[in-house]
Amino acid sequence: MESDVHPSLVMRQEVVEEESTTFISYPDEQWTADHQAHVEAMTQQGRPVRSKRRLLAETVQGVMEEHCPPGAVLHVHVVPSEERDEGERQAVENFLNGFLLEDAE
Amino acid sequence: MTAATIVPHQRRAGQPATHALFHTVIKDRHGRVKHDSLHHNLRTNAGADWQAALMGSAAGTPAQYMALSNSNTFPGTHPAAADTTLTGEITSTTDTGLVRALGVYAHTTGTTSYTISKTGGSAFTAATGATVYGEALFTAASAGTMPFESALTSAPVMNAGDTLALTVTVNF
């Protein structure tokens, strides 16, 4: 099923009374394009540039806030892809879960 | 963080079964919310054909591109069911940070909606500034089909460095 929708990210969302899965499609090329746009905007305004991974986390968080019900507990699973090896996939996944956990506290 | 007050949505009589809500949040360069609104969309006539093709044909193309307009013909003349383009669509001539761009798709299993969004880290960031009057979804980076279109009732002025987070929730 995951390969059918071709997401880069899958957020597993756990609510108190039920559990469901939210698929977020954010392909690497889109992530890269968004980061390039961010770098151009920040550079033009002389403001600090955020890392590509940080931008990803903020995007996921933004989607979560709009899409998921309040109180949902989220676990992010990054779908394997040809663009990244297992080590990188795991690193991104850990970073995202850490970012969301830190924000929730 | 300032949270938007979102009224639970119910479909109204005469409203298409497939319809969308446009949620727009604009923050200044310091992160302070200066505009937060929720608007119902208009599904265009072309949107009905788009929906049919998407559900019943391999020729269907998702509408994931988000566009903004700086035309004050919104909300008086537009949106209109016969619209096929977004009047006054912001291009790089107006503001390179507010041009049409791909949104992020999200869907939760078992629900009857999905969202397309440019929010959080991927929100629009104004390079020079513009007044935003209208918003739409498209199937392509340029031209393409415009199935959903919406007007902002209190056209917010964006200054350089302001961000615009847009989430379109499509219910079906």
XYZ file of N, CA and C in Angstrom:
831
model
N 0.840 -1.191 0.000
C 0.000 0.000 0.000
C 0.880 1.248 0.000
N 1.960 1.191 0.753
C 2.805 2.370 0.837
C 3.396 2.714 -0.531
N 3.806 1.686 -1.258
C 4.402 1.966 -2.548
C 3.376 2.468 -3.547
N 2.108 2.107 -3.338
C 1.060 2.569 -4.245
C 0.899 4.085 -4.203
N 0.986 4.670 -3.012
C 0.774 6.111 -2.905
C 2.082 6.877 -2.989
N 3.171 6.174 -3.023
C 4.476 6.751 -3.192
C 4.758 7.943 -2.279
N 4.587 7.769 -0.990
C 4.916 8.869 -0.093
C 6.373 8.816 0.325
N 6.893 9.941 0.698
C 8.202 9.937 1.309
C 8.079 9.747 2.818
N 6.940 10.103 3.325
C 6.733 10.034 4.763
C 5.410 9.364 5.057
N 5.367 8.623 6.107
C 4.104 8.117 6.602
C 4.030 8.445 8.081
N 3.009 9.138 8.475
C 2.841 9.453 9.884
C 1.839 8.486 10.476
N 2.266 7.762 11.457
C 1.348 6.853 12.128
C 0.768 7.620 13.305
N -0.529 7.792 13.244
C -1.199 8.670 14.182
C -2.007 7.841 15.171
N -1.733 7.999 16.423
C -2.448 7.248 17.440
C -3.311 8.193 18.263
N -4.571 7.918 18.259
C -5.494 8.702 19.074
C -5.906 7.809 20.226
N -6.425 8.401 21.281
C -6.739 7.639 22.485
C -7.652 6.461 22.192
N -8.703 6.708 21.429
C -9.701 5.661 21.252
C -9.551 4.885 19.950
N -8.767 5.383 19.080
C -8.606 4.669 17.822
C -7.220 4.956 17.248
N -6.852 4.166 16.313
C -5.540 4.332 15.708
C -5.704 4.383 14.196
N -5.040 5.276 13.592
C -5.137 5.381 12.140
C -3.789 5.793 11.570
N -3.702 5.792 10.278
C -2.442 6.130 9.619
C -2.660 7.283 8.662
N -1.800 8.264 8.747
C -1.853 9.393 7.831
C -0.690 9.302 6.858
N -1.002 9.325 5.591
C 0.036 9.304 4.568
C 0.340 10.737 4.149
N 1.584 11.076 4.189
C 2.002 12.389 3.704
C 2.926 12.168 2.521
N 2.563 12.752 1.406
C 3.409 12.625 0.211
C 4.296 13.859 0.106
N 5.550 13.678 0.372
C 6.504 14.798 0.288
C 7.797 14.270 -0.326
N 7.762 14.072 -1.633
C 8.911 13.469 -2.333
C 10.182 14.286 -2.156
N 11.295 13.621 -2.288
C 12.593 14.274 -2.100
C 12.775 15.494 -2.988
N 12.319 15.392 -4.229
C 12.528 16.524 -5.140
C 11.732 17.753 -4.711
N 10.538 17.499 -4.120
C 9.732 18.622 -3.624
C 10.389 19.236 -2.385
N 10.880 18.389 -1.515
C 11.584 18.827 -0.314
C 12.798 19.683 -0.718
N 13.512 19.222 -1.695
C 14.691 19.962 -2.161
C 14.305 21.313 -2.756
N 13.235 21.320 -3.558
C 12.779 22.576 -4.168
C 12.326 23.566 -3.109
N 11.607 23.075 -2.114
C 11.151 23.960 -1.028
C 12.345 24.537 -0.269
N 13.361 23.725 -0.065
C 14.527 24.223 0.672
C 15.285 25.258 -0.156
N 15.369 25.027 -1.448
C 16.035 26.009 -2.314
C 15.301 27.347 -2.283
N 13.977 27.283 -2.309
C 13.178 28.514 -2.243
C 13.402 29.211 -0.904
N 13.487 28.424 0.142
C 13.730 28.983 1.481
C 15.097 29.662 1.542
N 16.097 29.010 1.018
C 17.453 29.572 1.040
C 17.500 30.895 0.270
N 16.851 30.911 -0.891
C 16.826 32.144 -1.692
C 16.131 33.279 -0.938
N 15.001 32.953 -0.305
C 14.235 33.986 0.416
C 15.032 34.518 1.612
N 15.621 33.630 2.375
C 16.348 34.057 3.574
C 17.612 34.835 3.199
N 18.284 34.380 2.158
C 19.500 35.062 1.716
C 19.177 36.473 1.253
N 18.078 36.595 0.509
C 17.666 37.894 -0.003
C 17.359 38.874 1.124
N 16.862 38.345 2.227
C 16.479 39.211 3.342
C 17.544 39.273 4.439
N 18.658 38.586 4.200
C 19.732 38.614 5.173
C 19.389 37.946 6.489
N 18.575 36.905 6.395
C 18.160 36.194 7.611
C 18.783 34.807 7.621
N 18.907 34.197 8.818
C 19.538 32.885 8.900
C 18.786 31.800 8.129
N 19.544 30.942 7.499
C 18.961 29.846 6.711
C 18.840 28.604 7.582
N 17.686 27.969 7.527
C 17.503 26.730 8.281
C 17.961 25.543 7.435
N 18.397 24.499 8.118
C 18.894 23.319 7.413
C 17.753 22.633 6.674
N 18.135 21.815 5.720
C 17.132 21.103 4.939
C 16.291 20.186 5.837
N 16.964 19.545 6.779
C 16.246 18.625 7.660
C 15.315 19.380 8.605
N 15.752 20.525 9.078
C 14.927 21.343 9.952
C 13.673 21.817 9.195
N 13.861 22.184 7.959
C 12.727 22.634 7.148
C 11.731 21.488 6.951
N 12.239 20.299 6.748
C 11.379 19.121 6.614
C 10.541 18.940 7.881
N 11.207 19.035 9.034
C 10.511 18.838 10.305
C 9.417 19.888 10.503
N 9.716 21.124 10.145
C 8.719 22.177 10.311
C 7.548 21.991 9.344
N 7.842 21.463 8.167
C 6.771 21.187 7.210
C 5.872 20.072 7.724
N 6.486 19.009 8.215
C 5.710 17.891 8.760
C 4.863 18.367 9.939
N 5.465 19.176 10.778
C 4.728 19.697 11.924
C 3.543 20.557 11.468
N 3.778 21.382 10.445
C 2.693 22.219 9.925
C 1.554 21.393 9.366
N 1.887 20.363 8.624
C 0.865 19.475 8.067
C 0.103 18.794 9.196
N 0.855 18.340 10.193
C 0.244 17.661 11.340
C -0.761 18.566 12.037
N -0.380 19.802 12.261
C -1.256 20.731 12.975
C -2.544 20.989 12.204
N -2.463 20.989 10.893
C -3.655 21.256 10.086
C -4.489 19.999 9.847
N -3.811 18.897 9.743
C -4.492 17.693 9.257
C -4.989 16.755 10.364
N -4.217 16.638 11.418
C -4.531 15.642 12.442
C -5.338 16.251 13.588
N -6.174 15.458 14.220
C -6.985 15.982 15.315
C -6.121 16.342 16.519
N -6.545 17.332 17.292
C -5.780 17.713 18.482
C -5.628 16.518 19.422
N -4.496 16.381 20.015
C -4.272 15.296 20.960
C -3.701 14.042 20.330
N -3.603 14.030 19.024
C -3.068 12.845 18.365
C -1.589 12.663 18.717
N -1.223 11.446 18.950
C 0.175 11.114 19.211
C 0.757 10.585 17.908
N 1.835 11.165 17.490
C 2.334 10.845 16.157
C 3.672 10.131 16.179
N 3.781 9.150 15.347
C 5.050 8.475 15.115
C 5.303 8.520 13.621
N 6.413 9.073 13.240
C 6.699 9.215 11.812
C 7.501 8.017 11.316
N 7.073 7.494 10.190
C 7.827 6.439 9.525
C 8.209 6.948 8.150
N 9.472 7.035 7.890
C 9.941 7.487 6.580
C 10.054 6.272 5.665
N 9.368 6.343 4.555
C 9.319 5.217 3.633
C 10.656 5.062 2.912
N 11.135 3.852 2.781
C 12.387 3.631 2.044
C 12.275 4.120 0.600
N 13.346 4.590 0.074
C 13.340 5.009 -1.324
C 14.716 4.757 -1.919
N 14.761 4.843 -3.233
C 16.031 4.602 -3.918
C 17.012 5.741 -3.684
N 16.455 6.899 -3.296
C 17.306 8.083 -3.143
C 18.126 8.071 -1.853
N 17.731 7.277 -0.893
C 18.476 7.296 0.375
C 18.715 5.875 0.867
N 19.846 5.669 1.519
C 20.120 4.343 2.064
C 19.438 4.199 3.424
N 19.522 3.016 3.984
C 18.811 2.725 5.215
C 19.289 3.610 6.372
N 20.578 3.866 6.402
C 21.118 4.700 7.472
C 20.551 6.109 7.434
N 20.463 6.663 6.252
C 19.923 8.013 6.087
C 18.424 8.030 6.380
N 17.738 7.001 5.903
C 16.302 6.915 6.166
C 16.031 6.899 7.670
N 16.795 6.088 8.378
C 16.618 5.959 9.822
C 16.963 7.271 10.539
N 17.989 7.930 10.053
C 18.416 9.182 10.676
C 17.343 10.261 10.547
N 16.757 10.344 9.354
C 15.693 11.329 9.136
C 14.487 10.991 10.008
N 14.175 9.713 10.072
C 13.036 9.273 10.869
C 13.242 9.619 12.339
N 14.419 9.345 12.853
C 14.711 9.649 14.253
C 14.653 11.153 14.516
N 15.186 11.910 13.584
C 15.179 13.361 13.748
C 13.741 13.891 13.805
N 12.891 13.402 12.902
C 11.509 13.879 12.868
C 10.759 13.511 14.141
N 10.937 12.278 14.582
C 10.243 11.866 15.804
C 10.751 12.656 17.004
N 12.040 12.916 17.030
C 12.599 13.714 18.118
C 12.084 15.141 18.094
N 11.964 15.699 16.902
C 11.471 17.067 16.731
C 10.023 17.175 17.205
N 9.200 16.235 16.791
C 7.784 16.275 17.175
C 7.608 16.030 18.662
N 8.406 15.138 19.205
C 8.330 14.828 20.642
C 8.739 16.049 21.464
N 9.805 16.691 21.024
C 10.300 17.865 21.733
C 9.267 18.981 21.706
N 8.602 19.140 20.558
C 7.601 20.184 20.436
C 6.379 19.908 21.291
N 6.063 18.622 21.464
C 4.867 18.259 22.228
C 5.076 18.457 23.719
N 6.308 18.454 24.156
C 6.576 18.541 25.596
C 6.523 19.986 26.110
N 1.733 29.968 20.560
C 1.219 29.908 19.198
C -0.260 30.290 19.180
N -0.637 31.091 18.226
C -2.030 31.493 18.090
C -2.766 30.452 17.260
N -3.814 29.919 17.824
C -4.555 28.882 17.118
C -5.768 29.482 16.439
N -6.057 29.023 15.274
C -7.229 29.505 14.548
C -8.480 28.895 15.130
N -9.547 29.648 15.083
C -10.830 29.094 15.482
C -11.475 28.513 14.247
N -11.574 27.225 14.222
C -12.121 26.554 13.047
C -13.483 25.979 13.388
N -14.464 26.426 12.652
C -15.824 25.959 12.893
C -16.005 24.617 12.206
N -16.519 23.624 12.945
C -16.762 22.330 12.297
C -17.613 22.518 11.051
N -17.195 21.871 9.992
C -17.842 22.109 8.709
C -18.950 21.101 8.442
N -20.060 21.627 7.929
C -21.134 20.751 7.493
C -21.524 21.171 6.091
N -21.804 20.198 5.284
C -22.178 20.527 3.910
C -23.544 21.196 3.896
N -23.632 22.280 3.126
C -24.887 23.017 3.036
C -25.688 22.559 1.832
N -26.981 22.796 1.887
C -27.852 22.409 0.762
C -27.372 23.106 -0.505
N -27.266 22.395 -1.576
C -26.849 22.977 -2.833
C -25.355 22.998 -3.040
N -24.611 22.659 -2.000
C -23.159 22.667 -2.122
C -22.712 21.343 -2.745
N -21.751 21.375 -3.641
C -21.304 20.126 -4.260
C -20.814 19.131 -3.206
N -20.987 17.845 -3.494
C -20.535 16.823 -2.551
C -19.037 16.935 -2.331
N -18.318 17.245 -3.381
C -16.889 17.475 -3.234
C -16.659 18.978 -3.120
N -16.090 19.377 -2.035
C -15.881 20.799 -1.819
C -14.660 20.959 -0.927
N -14.185 22.180 -0.867
C -12.934 22.395 -0.149
C -13.015 23.609 0.762
N -12.135 23.633 1.734
C -11.974 24.771 2.624
C -10.550 25.272 2.484
N -10.399 26.578 2.362
C -9.075 27.181 2.257
C -8.740 27.838 3.589
N -7.701 27.373 4.236
C -7.253 27.968 5.505
C -5.950 28.718 5.245
N -5.979 30.027 5.506
C -4.828 30.882 5.215
C -4.321 31.537 6.497
N -3.040 31.372 6.758
C -2.431 32.016 7.931
C -1.202 32.789 7.456
N -1.206 34.090 7.714
C -0.053 34.924 7.345
C 0.635 35.406 8.622
N 1.951 35.235 8.638
C 2.751 35.694 9.776
C 3.787 36.696 9.279
N 4.128 37.640 10.156
C 5.192 38.564 9.778
C 6.542 37.871 9.971
N 7.607 38.565 9.638
C 8.930 37.942 9.660
C 9.362 37.545 11.060
N 8.644 38.019 12.083
C 8.962 37.650 13.453
C 8.074 36.505 13.958
N 7.222 36.017 13.088
C 6.386 34.880 13.460
C 5.054 35.254 14.074
N 4.727 36.538 14.089
C 3.452 36.964 14.669
C 2.343 36.840 13.633
N 1.218 36.239 14.049
C 0.091 36.052 13.124
C -0.569 37.388 12.827
N -0.685 37.727 11.551
C -1.335 38.977 11.163
C -2.616 38.738 10.355
N -2.852 37.509 9.982
C -4.077 37.169 9.259
C -4.343 35.671 9.435
N -5.591 35.337 9.722
C -5.971 33.932 9.879
C -7.416 33.799 9.427
N -7.653 33.122 8.326
C -9.030 33.031 7.826
C -9.310 31.661 7.230
N -10.592 31.345 7.212
C -11.060 30.074 6.664
C -12.185 30.372 5.689
N -12.026 29.944 4.449
C -13.027 30.264 3.424
C -13.479 29.018 2.682
N -14.765 29.010 2.368
C -15.252 27.951 1.495
C -14.786 28.241 0.075
N -14.638 27.194 -0.685
C -14.191 27.388 -2.053
C -15.366 27.381 -3.013
N -15.045 27.604 -4.255
C -15.986 27.353 -5.335
C -15.358 26.262 -6.199
N -16.103 25.199 -6.443
C -15.608 24.206 -7.387
C -16.020 24.668 -8.775
N -15.073 24.790 -9.649
C -15.357 25.293 -10.988
C -16.043 24.223 -11.836
N -16.581 24.656 -12.946
C -17.165 23.692 -13.887
C -16.096 22.710 -14.369
N -14.921 23.256 -14.636
C -13.816 22.388 -15.055
C -13.447 21.420 -13.936
N -13.711 21.829 -12.694
C -13.424 20.966 -11.550
C -14.284 19.719 -11.530
N -15.523 19.836 -12.015
C -16.396 18.658 -12.078
C -15.840 17.648 -13.077
N -15.388 18.144 -14.223
C -14.800 17.256 -15.237
C -13.500 16.651 -14.715
N -12.728 17.481 -14.023
C -11.463 17.004 -13.438
C -11.727 15.862 -12.462
N -12.774 16.052 -11.634
C -13.085 15.030 -10.636
C -13.492 13.724 -11.293
N -14.301 13.813 -12.338
C -14.729 12.607 -13.046
C -13.523 11.863 -13.621
N -12.624 12.609 -14.246
C -11.448 11.978 -14.853
C -10.553 11.350 -13.796
N -10.475 12.014 -12.655
C -9.597 11.520 -11.590
C -10.130 10.202 -11.020
N -11.459 10.122 -10.886
C -12.051 8.934 -10.272
C -12.252 7.803 -11.252
N -12.491 8.159 -12.528
C -12.890 7.119 -13.453
C -11.978 6.861 -14.622
N -10.848 7.553 -14.648
C -9.985 7.405 -15.810
C -8.524 7.516 -15.421
N -7.707 6.779 -16.124
C -6.265 6.854 -15.872
C -5.696 8.188 -16.323
N -6.513 8.960 -17.055
C -6.048 10.260 -17.551
C -6.110 11.344 -16.487
N -6.719 11.028 -15.327
C -6.861 12.029 -14.274
C -5.521 12.471 -13.702
N -5.437 13.759 -13.370
C -4.209 14.320 -12.802
C -4.531 15.010 -11.482
N -3.811 14.704 -10.410
C -4.086 15.354 -9.121
C -3.866 16.861 -9.196
N -4.590 17.592 -8.372
C -4.426 19.048 -8.304
C -3.664 19.379 -7.023
N -2.345 19.457 -7.141
C -1.504 19.678 -5.972
C -0.781 21.029 -5.983
N -0.958 21.776 -7.061
C -0.256 23.063 -7.147
C -1.130 24.173 -6.565
N -0.517 25.019 -5.747
C -1.243 26.076 -5.045
C -0.819 27.431 -5.620
N -1.829 28.257 -5.928
C -1.536 29.551 -6.545
C -2.267 30.672 -5.817
N -1.696 31.875 -5.893
C -2.256 33.052 -5.228
C -2.547 34.125 -6.268
N -3.524 34.983 -5.975
C -3.873 36.081 -6.877
C -3.783 37.413 -6.145
N -3.350 38.436 -6.867
C -3.345 39.789 -6.287
C -4.309 40.705 -7.036
N -5.366 40.097 -7.594
C -6.366 40.875 -8.321
C -7.525 41.233 -7.396
N -7.878 42.508 -7.371
C -8.996 42.914 -6.510
C -10.354 42.630 -7.147
N -10.358 41.818 -8.215
C -11.641 41.342 -8.753
C -12.212 40.235 -7.865
N -11.424 39.794 -6.905
C -11.915 38.890 -5.850
C -12.340 39.773 -4.680
N -13.457 39.543 -4.031
C -14.429 38.495 -4.291
C -15.608 38.960 -5.146
N -15.519 40.136 -5.783
C -16.657 40.645 -6.537
C -16.973 39.842 -7.786
N -15.995 39.735 -8.672
C -16.219 39.041 -9.948
C -15.816 37.563 -9.870
N -14.809 37.309 -9.084
C -14.330 35.936 -8.917
C -14.388 35.555 -7.432
N -14.457 34.299 -7.121
C -14.434 33.180 -8.048
C -15.763 33.003 -8.787
N -15.690 32.372 -9.943
C -16.875 32.092 -10.747
C -16.758 30.676 -11.309
N -17.888 30.022 -11.433
C -17.881 28.618 -11.862
C -17.220 28.422 -13.222
N -17.343 29.431 -14.092
C -16.802 29.294 -15.445
C -15.300 29.583 -15.512
N -14.700 30.014 -14.410
C -13.269 30.338 -14.424
C -12.413 29.112 -14.752
N -11.450 29.317 -15.602
C -10.495 28.245 -15.903
C -9.066 28.663 -15.557
N -8.888 29.952 -15.292
C -7.585 30.463 -14.853
C -7.800 31.326 -13.623
N -6.728 31.541 -12.873
C -6.808 32.384 -11.684
C -6.456 33.809 -12.105
N -7.466 34.649 -12.195
C -7.242 36.041 -12.607
C -6.255 36.716 -11.658
N -5.252 37.362 -12.242
C -4.274 38.077 -11.420
C -3.324 37.158 -10.674
N -3.140 35.944 -11.202
C -2.231 35.019 -10.513
C -0.856 35.654 -10.322
N -0.321 35.539 -9.139
C 0.983 36.115 -8.829
C 2.077 35.301 -9.519
N 2.878 36.000 -10.289
C 4.003 35.368 -10.981
C 5.299 35.966 -10.451
N 6.398 35.502 -11.002
C 7.706 35.982 -10.527
C 7.905 37.466 -10.799
N 7.133 38.011 -11.722
C 7.204 39.447 -11.990
C 6.722 40.241 -10.771
N 5.738 39.689 -10.091
C 5.171 40.366 -8.921
C 5.957 40.031 -7.664
N 6.152 38.737 -7.416
C 6.864 38.316 -6.208
C 7.352 36.881 -6.407
N 8.642 36.701 -6.406
C 9.194 35.370 -6.682
C 8.876 34.358 -5.579
N 8.542 34.842 -4.389
C 8.253 33.919 -3.284
C 6.806 33.490 -3.203
N 5.956 34.092 -4.041
C 4.521 33.801 -3.944
C 3.979 33.160 -5.220
N 4.859 32.581 -6.010
C 4.426 31.973 -7.269
C 3.868 30.566 -7.025
N 3.132 30.096 -7.998
C 2.511 28.772 -7.905
C 3.535 27.708 -7.523
N 3.170 26.854 -6.579
C 4.116 25.841 -6.107
C 3.381 24.591 -5.646
N 4.110 23.505 -5.631
C 3.548 22.211 -5.261
C 3.271 22.152 -3.761
N 2.071 21.680 -3.400
C 1.734 21.502 -1.990
C 1.955 20.068 -1.545
N 1.855 19.841 -0.247
C 2.056 18.512 0.331
C 0.695 17.834 0.502
N 0.585 16.615 -0.001
C -0.658 15.845 0.115
C -0.654 15.042 1.401
N -1.796 15.030 2.101
C -1.927 14.188 3.298
C -3.341 13.631 3.375
N -3.437 12.386 3.790
C -4.744 11.734 3.958
C -4.650 10.721 5.083
N -5.673 10.721 5.921
C -5.737 9.761 7.018
C -6.701 8.650 6.650
N -6.270 7.429 6.843
C -7.095 6.286 6.469
C -8.462 6.352 7.165
N -9.480 6.000 6.412
C -10.819 5.926 6.970
C -11.562 7.243 7.020
N -10.936 8.327 6.577
C -11.610 9.623 6.591
C -12.060 10.002 5.181
N -12.948 10.982 5.095
C -13.469 11.399 3.785
C -12.951 12.778 3.411
N -11.696 12.993 3.645
C -11.083 14.255 3.241
C -9.589 14.049 3.042
N -8.981 15.024 2.369
C -7.526 15.062 2.286
C -7.105 16.524 2.280
N -5.848 16.768 2.528
C -5.373 18.152 2.513
C -4.220 18.303 1.528
N -4.167 19.480 0.939
C -3.008 19.925 0.173
C -2.519 21.173 0.901
N -1.255 21.201 1.250
C -0.813 22.339 2.058
C 0.600 22.791 1.734
N 0.779 24.079 1.942
C 2.113 24.660 1.994
C 2.159 25.384 3.326
N 2.705 24.714 4.305
C 2.659 25.238 5.653
C 3.949 24.878 6.379
N 4.094 25.409 7.573
C 5.322 25.131 8.319
C 6.536 25.597 7.538
N 7.491 24.708 7.365
C 8.727 25.060 6.686
C 8.584 25.350 5.211
N 7.501 24.864 4.606
C 7.349 25.057 3.158
C 6.348 26.151 2.811
N 5.961 26.968 3.765
C 4.995 28.042 3.504
C 5.546 29.036 2.482
N 4.652 29.728 1.787
C 5.067 30.800 0.871
C 5.790 31.882 1.686
N 6.851 32.423 1.146
C 7.548 33.536 1.800
C 7.662 34.686 0.807
N 7.091 35.839 1.158
C 7.099 36.983 0.234
C 8.506 37.540 0.084
N 8.898 37.757 -1.165
C 10.218 38.344 -1.430
C 10.155 39.865 -1.382
N 9.113 40.418 -2.000
C 8.952 41.872 -2.011
C 7.640 42.308 -1.379
N 6.629 41.471 -1.471
C 5.336 41.782 -0.881
C 4.241 41.895 -1.920
N 3.029 41.631 -1.502
C 1.856 41.708 -2.388
C 0.599 41.607 -1.535
N -0.498 42.023 -2.128
C -1.796 41.847 -1.467
C -2.444 40.605 -2.060
N -2.901 39.733 -1.202
C -3.449 38.466 -1.684
C -4.978 38.509 -1.615
N -5.587 38.333 -2.765
C -7.053 38.391 -2.850
C -7.683 37.016 -3.107
N -6.967 36.158 -3.808
C -7.572 34.888 -4.182
C -6.570 33.746 -4.155
N -7.099 32.523 -4.126
C -6.256 31.325 -4.055
C -6.896 30.221 -4.885
N -6.084 29.292 -5.348
C -6.633 28.213 -6.164
C -5.700 27.008 -6.167
N -6.265 25.878 -6.564
C -5.473 24.664 -6.801
C -5.413 24.417 -8.300
N -4.292 23.907 -8.759
C -4.090 23.570 -10.172
C -3.496 22.173 -10.297
N -3.613 21.643 -11.512
C -3.067 20.311 -11.774
C -1.636 20.348 -12.299
N -1.108 21.538 -12.576
C 0.221 21.624 -13.191
C 0.960 22.866 -12.709
N 2.255 22.876 -12.927
C 3.088 24.001 -12.502
C 2.783 25.261 -13.289
N 2.297 25.091 -14.513
C 1.823 26.229 -15.300
C 0.627 25.756 -16.101
N -0.267 26.699 -16.413
C -1.533 26.352 -17.068
C -2.250 25.283 -16.239
N -2.681 24.172 -16.861
C -3.347 23.114 -16.113
C -4.806 23.434 -15.821
N -5.463 22.496 -15.143
C -6.873 22.641 -14.773
C -6.992 23.212 -13.369
N -7.938 24.124 -13.176
C -8.161 24.737 -11.871
C -9.504 24.255 -11.305
N -9.517 23.216 -10.476
C -10.784 22.688 -9.974
C -11.369 23.478 -8.803
N -10.514 24.123 -8.013
C -11.002 24.845 -6.836
C -10.424 26.256 -6.801
N -11.270 27.198 -6.394
C -10.877 28.608 -6.377
C -11.555 29.269 -5.181
N -10.868 30.192 -4.550
C -11.439 30.823 -3.363
C -11.013 32.282 -3.265
N -11.825 33.095 -2.595
C -11.514 34.515 -2.384
C -11.277 34.777 -0.908
N -10.339 35.674 -0.630
C -10.116 36.124 0.735
C -10.955 37.381 0.939
N -11.773 37.389 1.954
C -12.688 38.514 2.133
C -11.996 39.757 2.690
N -10.871 39.592 3.338
C -10.191 40.765 3.902
C -8.764 40.797 3.376
N -8.624 40.889 2.076
C -7.347 40.844 1.377
C -6.148 41.304 2.214
N -5.368 40.352 2.706
C -4.234 40.715 3.541
C -3.038 41.227 2.728
N -2.374 42.235 3.266
C -1.180 42.785 2.632
C 0.030 42.038 3.194
N 0.812 41.472 2.280
C 2.033 40.782 2.701
C 3.243 41.664 2.425
N 4.092 41.802 3.422
C 5.341 42.540 3.261
C 6.483 41.553 3.037
N 7.610 42.060 2.600
C 8.768 41.187 2.390
C 9.101 40.433 3.672
N 9.263 39.123 3.540
C 9.586 38.299 4.692
C 8.385 37.675 5.370
N 7.180 38.156 5.054
C 5.969 37.547 5.608
C 5.794 36.144 5.011
N 5.209 35.257 5.788
C 4.932 33.915 5.275
C 3.436 33.691 5.170
N 3.044 32.916 4.200
C 1.635 32.560 4.019
C 1.532 31.042 4.009
N 0.866 30.505 5.024
C 0.625 29.063 5.101
C -0.779 28.800 4.588
N -0.884 27.950 3.600
C -2.190 27.658 2.995
C -2.460 26.161 3.066
N -3.608 25.823 3.633
C -4.046 24.428 3.655
C -5.423 24.337 3.029
N -5.557 23.512 2.027
C -6.847 23.282 1.389
C -7.315 21.889 1.800
N -8.451 21.860 2.475
C -9.032 20.582 2.870
C -10.145 20.236 1.902
N -9.983 19.151 1.184
C -10.989 18.721 0.211
C -11.815 17.613 0.856
N -13.115 17.855 0.939
C -14.041 16.868 1.509
C -14.811 16.196 0.386
N -15.069 14.922 0.564
C -15.788 14.213 -0.502
C -16.720 13.172 0.081
